Short mmCIF file of C-alpha atoms in Angstrom, two decimals:
data_model
loop_
_atom_site.label_atom_id
_atom_site.label_comp_id
_atom_site.label_asym_id
_atom_site.label_seq_id
_atom_site.Cartn_x
_atom_site.Cartn_y
_atom_site.Cartn_z
CA MET A 27 -7.78 -112.38 44.36
CA ARG A 28 -8.09 -111.58 48.06
CA ARG A 29 -11.53 -111.25 49.53
CA PHE A 30 -12.46 -107.93 51.09
CA ASP A 31 -15.59 -106.17 52.25
CA PHE A 32 -16.83 -103.23 50.17
CA HIS A 33 -18.99 -100.48 51.67
CA LYS A 34 -20.62 -97.49 49.95
CA VAL A 35 -21.45 -94.48 52.09
CA SER A 36 -23.38 -91.37 51.06
CA SER A 37 -23.01 -89.07 54.07
CA LEU A 38 -20.23 -87.84 56.28
CA GLN A 39 -22.01 -89.18 59.39
CA GLU A 40 -22.27 -92.63 57.81
CA LEU A 41 -18.59 -92.54 56.86
CA LEU A 42 -17.46 -91.51 60.35
CA ALA A 43 -19.60 -94.17 62.04
CA LEU A 44 -18.31 -96.91 59.72
CA LYS A 45 -14.68 -95.76 60.07
CA ALA A 46 -15.06 -95.78 63.87
CA GLU A 47 -16.44 -99.32 63.69
CA LEU A 48 -13.77 -100.64 61.30
CA GLY A 49 -10.77 -98.72 62.64
CA ALA A 50 -7.55 -99.20 60.68
CA ARG A 51 -9.17 -101.96 58.59
CA GLY A 52 -11.43 -99.37 56.89
CA LEU A 53 -9.61 -97.99 53.86
CA PRO A 54 -11.33 -95.14 51.97
CA ILE A 55 -11.33 -94.87 48.18
CA ALA A 56 -12.87 -92.28 45.87
CA GLY A 57 -12.31 -93.44 42.32
CA GLY A 58 -9.32 -95.00 40.65
CA THR A 59 -6.76 -96.25 43.12
CA ASP A 60 -3.84 -98.63 43.41
CA LEU A 61 -5.48 -100.12 46.50
CA LEU A 62 -7.82 -102.32 44.46
CA ILE A 63 -4.94 -103.41 42.21
CA ALA A 64 -2.91 -104.37 45.30
CA LEU A 65 -5.85 -106.29 46.80
CA ARG A 66 -6.21 -108.31 43.60
CA LYS A 67 -2.64 -109.60 43.86
CA GLU A 68 -2.22 -112.96 45.56
CA SER A 69 1.02 -111.71 47.13
CA CYS A 70 -0.69 -108.71 48.79
CA SER A 71 0.78 -108.14 52.25
CA LEU A 72 -2.09 -105.99 53.55
CA PRO A 73 -4.03 -107.40 56.50
CA PRO A 74 -7.74 -108.12 55.94
CA VAL A 75 -9.41 -104.85 54.97
CA SER A 76 -12.76 -103.26 54.32
CA VAL A 77 -12.84 -100.81 51.43
CA ILE A 78 -15.07 -97.74 51.91
CA ASP A 79 -16.26 -95.94 48.77
CA ILE A 80 -16.47 -92.25 49.73
CA SER A 81 -17.19 -90.91 46.22
CA ARG A 82 -20.85 -90.12 47.08
CA VAL A 83 -20.16 -88.07 50.22
CA PRO A 84 -21.08 -84.46 49.28
CA GLU A 85 -18.59 -82.85 51.70
CA LEU A 86 -15.76 -84.78 50.00
CA GLN A 87 -16.69 -84.03 46.39
CA GLY A 88 -13.77 -81.73 45.62
CA ILE A 89 -11.20 -79.23 46.73
CA ALA A 90 -11.95 -75.51 46.81
CA ILE A 91 -9.44 -72.69 47.15
CA ASP A 92 -10.66 -69.93 49.44
CA ASP A 93 -9.03 -66.52 49.06
CA HIS A 94 -10.25 -65.60 52.55
CA PRO A 95 -8.82 -68.03 55.12
CA PRO A 96 -10.52 -68.20 58.51
CA GLY A 97 -9.06 -66.42 61.52
CA ASN A 98 -6.26 -63.92 61.17
CA GLY A 99 -4.99 -65.22 57.81
CA LYS A 100 -1.68 -66.33 59.31
CA PRO A 101 -0.48 -69.95 59.35
CA SER A 102 -1.76 -71.82 62.39
CA GLY A 103 0.39 -71.36 65.41
CA GLU A 104 1.08 -67.67 64.70
CA ALA A 105 -0.59 -65.25 67.06
CA SER A 106 -2.16 -61.95 66.04
CA SER A 107 -0.22 -58.82 67.03
#
């Protein structure tokens, strides 16, 4: 199994600071993922990585559907008439 760093963050600010520090090496996960399976393989072709557990970040806890989109309700790029 490949060695990798594992970080747990609990706020959006902490996540953004760590991601800025790690750059492309910081790979976020939030539960079951094929990333950990790939890292366990000896033949893994990924460069050295740091896994960031984002499952405790409140702002990233789910997806909500809002019936009232912001702005004019048109897809971005369309101007109001």
